[in-house]
Amino acid sequence: MQNKIELTAISHHFETGTDRIELFNDLSFTVECGETLAIVGPSGAGKSSLLSIAAGLEKPTTGDVRFILDGNIADIRTLRANSGFIFQQFHLMPELDAISNLALPLRLKGNKAAFQLAREWLEKVGLKDRAHHRPHQLSGGEQQRIAIARAFITKPKFIFADEPTGNLDAKTSESVTSLMFECAQETKCGLVIVTHSNRLAVRASHTFRLQGGQLEQAA
Amino acid sequence: MSKIKLILENSIRSLKDSDGRIGLLTQTILLAFLLVLTLTSGSVQHYLADNLDQMLGSDLVIESHTELDKDKIAKLTAMTGELAQTALANITLTHKDRWARARLKLVGANYPLQGTLRLSDGLGTTEQISQNGPKEGDIWIGPRLAARLGLNVGDSLKVGDALLRVDAILLHEPDRIMEGHNVDMRAMVSHTNTTAMLGNDNRALHRYLLAANVPQRAEIEAWVSNNMPAATLIKKHGGQHPLSAFWTRTENFLGLASVLLFFMGAVALDMTNRRWLAKMRYRLALYTSFGTPMKTGITMAVGEWLVTFIATTVAALLLAFAAFGLIIGEMQNIFPGLEANPDFIAAAKTTGLVFLLLLALKAPSFIQLAQSSLLSLIRTQSEGTYIWHRLVFGLLSVSMLAVAYSDNWLLTGMTLFAVVIALALMLLLTWSIVKVGNLWGRHRTGLLPFSFFIAQQRLIAKSAQIMGLGLCGLLLLFTMMLMRDLGGMMESHARTHDGNLLVSQAHEYHVQALEEWAGQTGSSIRTLKPFVSAQLVAINGTKLDDYMQKPSDTLATLKDPIRLSWADQIPENNRLTGGTWWAQDTENWQQISTEPEVMTDMELEFGDRLTYQIEGKSYDFTLVASHAFKSGASSITFWFQVPGIARQHIEAPTRYMGSMELPETAWPALARLWQAHPSLSLAPLKELTERFDRTLAMVTKVTSGYAAMVLLLSLFVLAASVSGFRADDRLKNGLLMSMGFSNRDCLRLNFYDWGITALIAAIGAIAGTWIAGSLIYEEQFGLTYRPDLVWVSATVLMMVSTVCLIGYLACRQSLKVSVRNLIAA
């Protein structure tokens, strides 16, 4: 069945009270399930806004965004129920230990085997021994591995990652990137990544550069 | 199921952090306070209802301050078949050189209609039952009266012109309930001795006990309503205990106290809510990133709040039941035989009310939660503070409680007005001081300008913090001040009353006797003011009973005859507060002036027609002026005054009230005066002082308890304030230290921050207290507000020091961790 997000001729800007900042103009691209797509570009180019629009979190100023799930046009709510996020700041719940953080999305969906599955994913990301450690007791790389596992654990159709290695050193970034792409390949989801890192971007099946309000496919 | 488990886990975790604990404690204290009030009230009401069934002594009682004529008695007897007449008067009984004020009951031949009298031959001897009252020429006296006068059964006692024989010690009357919580010493004689003993004392209370079946009851009720407007009818079936209105008023007064406490609780909850909201918004945004619908997230947040409320209810119930047991024990002194009968339905209703109030306070947070966005996790978004939502819902909540509990609208209105003005002042001061400070510091360096800069950045949060602390300061200061001044006033009133003997009522013929006696004993009469006894029966043609449904102290007092005085000019101890006082030579005698408190409580307006019954005749007066007590002259003032010319149109005996100064040698001669005039109402200062001391002890106990509650809630507000801003302060300290500032600098900055906060809050608190004092003191307590500057300054200094000290301790604690942790916090 076909699952994709289509962005057609979208433009976006925002107001700062006195000024109007144009982000991009007349952009079009499509993300399909099973694909990985990286958006690179300088700071302030509007990468995060583009990601938010693709994820249905924001509406573009003009243009059209269509979500197609299982061959049918879906609304934002349905898309949200079938998508996951990975953040630059990890955003783990500070009061929960690693396994509870991982089990949380499953428990919210009423999955009774939440902790069993979480344990399996902890093993998969190599943090089996850290199950009962709180976020502040984990390194940045370990926190992001938990965050990646948490995004994939519910098997969403799309994952949106905002600078997932932005807070990590080069070596840790490498292992986190590998983990993310492996998970995407295994679950066959569509992965949209916004990043500054070319090393990460080249791992994606498609790479776009957002600069000066234009989106160009990178070589 | 997993969601419910998650809700429970989240709730338990929330209760483990300091904000959660403060919130839980605050809610528990508020709920426990209102539950204690409800449970105590329920027990008292149950006691009153039970007493009404057991102790009325008849099916109906008609109570009147005028004796019914023969026709009316014949009519009533014809309607029921069974009627017993009693009369009550306060007189002074003397035996040798001892005297005692007592409540004398004169009973007719049919008394009692239902139930029996219990007597004994002497103090501590076996109890006997009697079906009738004392025979003519006999008197039965209560055990306390017997002990006070040194009387035994068989002794003789002169009452007025009648010489009576003490025939028995009176232990119990079946209609004792009619005396309510009156603990006066008692005596009983046959009704045939009335004139000999009471003369023409119109203050005697006449009661007609009737046995009646259902149709007869309805017939009598209708007849009394049409023919005896000044009479009160008390029914055993479906009626109200004479004390129930008194208790409702007490309960409502405590209700006002609970409104103020709730106000403080709301401030503490609002402060803890700030961090709760940030946490919940973050949590909901994360939940959304997992694909959880926002609705589910909000439902879970509401669920967590419900779990906290259930925990609150359990803790509050345990606390309330413990306190309830203790309070009932204490109250048995006022209501003998009172038992702890918890009314679970009423407790559930109170819990429901508190649930709604707390929900109203939390509603803005739930509205705000709906604005949570996953975008906030991707980029920083400005979050609205929803200050107007918080204010509106907070005021709505407090108003709901005020509507449910308070009956004294003037007092409630004035209190809330003072609070609102103080809050507005604090807001204005905060904004002005911070803005001016920031302007001043813009081109300066150092920690103080930086402190103003930070305050400017957090202006809304800072204003909320200052208003919260200031409000607590206001309530604390006002409660403490009122406690101190009320106690002082009562004490000084008792000690500085004109003269040392109060003449509470004297007839024309008593005045002559008093003058003679004063001349013989070297005493002097200080003041004697004339009045007639009048009962307000209708306002603008509407009967007093139908005029107002809400319970009020003023209304309760007006149901009994009041003293109606007359004056051509405003008395020198009064001042005009509204309307126009009549001209000295006015021909229009049907004008009246009253006190402003009476006008407000009775919802009177100038131009209203007040109908009084005086000696069985009706008189109409138009309300034209209002007058209030002014210190500096005599302390005797009247609620109602009419022009001097009105006296010529009123057919009633003149009575007097005033005061006398007795030298030490005159006191033993007082027994002689009373022996000749037992109905002369005199109250020696010593006796007054004792009464005041008893009242003062009770007032002190209640206000001390209330002050303790206010203090406790103030601590919660302070703790919530420190706790709510701890994260911000940690971040600020971490940043400063990372820039090379020392611990000492951080502490100094913290001191400036808390110093500014505490100072503005203190100024607001003093201003609010001053407004509340000026408004309430004179209106409600007849006191002139004279703030003691030394005392106020000392209290403010203490408040500012406490706030700064607690802020300093919290800052020192937070500086103990590393810079990295401070920033990461």
GROMACS .gro file of C-alpha atoms in nm, chain A residues 48-49 51-52 57-58 80-81 83-85 87 91-96 104-111 150 154 162, chain B residues 1-3 5-6 9-10 13 279 282-283 285-293 296 300 373-379:
model
   58
   48SER     CA    1   1.308   2.313   1.067
   49SER     CA    2   1.006   2.499   0.929
   51LEU     CA    3   1.027   1.969   0.845
   52SER     CA    4   0.736   2.101   1.054
   57LEU     CA    5   0.281   2.066   1.252
   58GLU     CA    6   0.259   2.392   1.065
   80ARG     CA    7   0.040   1.212   1.364
   81ALA     CA    8  -0.075   0.873   1.489
   83SER     CA    9   0.466   0.922   1.275
   84GLY     CA   10   0.755   0.961   1.520
   85PHE     CA   11   1.009   1.231   1.603
   87PHE     CA   12   1.500   1.578   1.841
   91HIS     CA   13   1.374   1.517   2.501
   92LEU     CA   14   1.361   1.216   2.727
   93MET     CA   15   1.131   1.243   3.027
   94PRO     CA   16   1.373   1.333   3.310
   95GLU     CA   17   1.168   1.159   3.579
   96LEU     CA   18   1.159   0.824   3.394
  104LEU     CA   19   0.604   0.516   2.721
  105PRO     CA   20   0.472   0.542   2.359
  106LEU     CA   21   0.355   0.181   2.368
  107ARG     CA   22   0.181   0.226   2.701
  108LEU     CA   23   0.005   0.533   2.567
  109LYS     CA   24  -0.122   0.320   2.280
  110GLY     CA   25  -0.243   0.060   2.529
  111ASN     CA   26   0.017  -0.207   2.445
  150ARG     CA   27   1.154   0.539   2.132
  154THR     CA   28   0.570   0.194   1.767
  162ASP     CA   29   1.549   1.749   1.364
  220MET     CA   30  -0.567  -0.007   3.174
  221SER     CA   31  -0.206   0.084   3.094
  222LYS     CA   32  -0.312   0.448   3.063
  224LYS     CA   33  -0.161   0.287   3.550
  225LEU     CA   34   0.042   0.556   3.378
  228GLU     CA   35   0.243   0.656   3.826
  229ASN     CA   36   0.261   1.015   3.701
  232ARG     CA   37   0.576   1.111   4.088
  498LYS     CA   38   0.603   2.025   3.293
  501TYR     CA   39   0.640   1.949   2.779
  502ARG     CA   40   0.491   1.611   2.855
  504ALA     CA   41   0.421   1.786   2.340
  505LEU     CA   42   0.626   1.469   2.382
  506TYR     CA   43   0.316   1.250   2.389
  507THR     CA   44   0.212   1.414   2.063
  508SER     CA   45   0.549   1.324   1.912
  509PHE     CA   46   0.466   0.956   1.983
  510GLY     CA   47   0.144   0.991   1.788
  511THR     CA   48  -0.079   1.027   2.096
  512PRO     CA   49  -0.377   1.257   2.025
  515THR     CA   50  -0.573   1.176   2.525
  519MET     CA   51  -0.454   1.210   3.125
  592SER     CA   52   0.256   2.206   2.065
  593LEU     CA   53   0.505   1.958   1.937
  594LEU     CA   54   0.670   2.255   1.767
  595SER     CA   55   0.792   2.377   2.109
  596LEU     CA   56   1.024   2.075   2.115
  597ILE     CA   57   1.174   2.175   1.781
  598ARG     CA   58   1.210   2.548   1.835
   0.00000   0.00000   0.00000
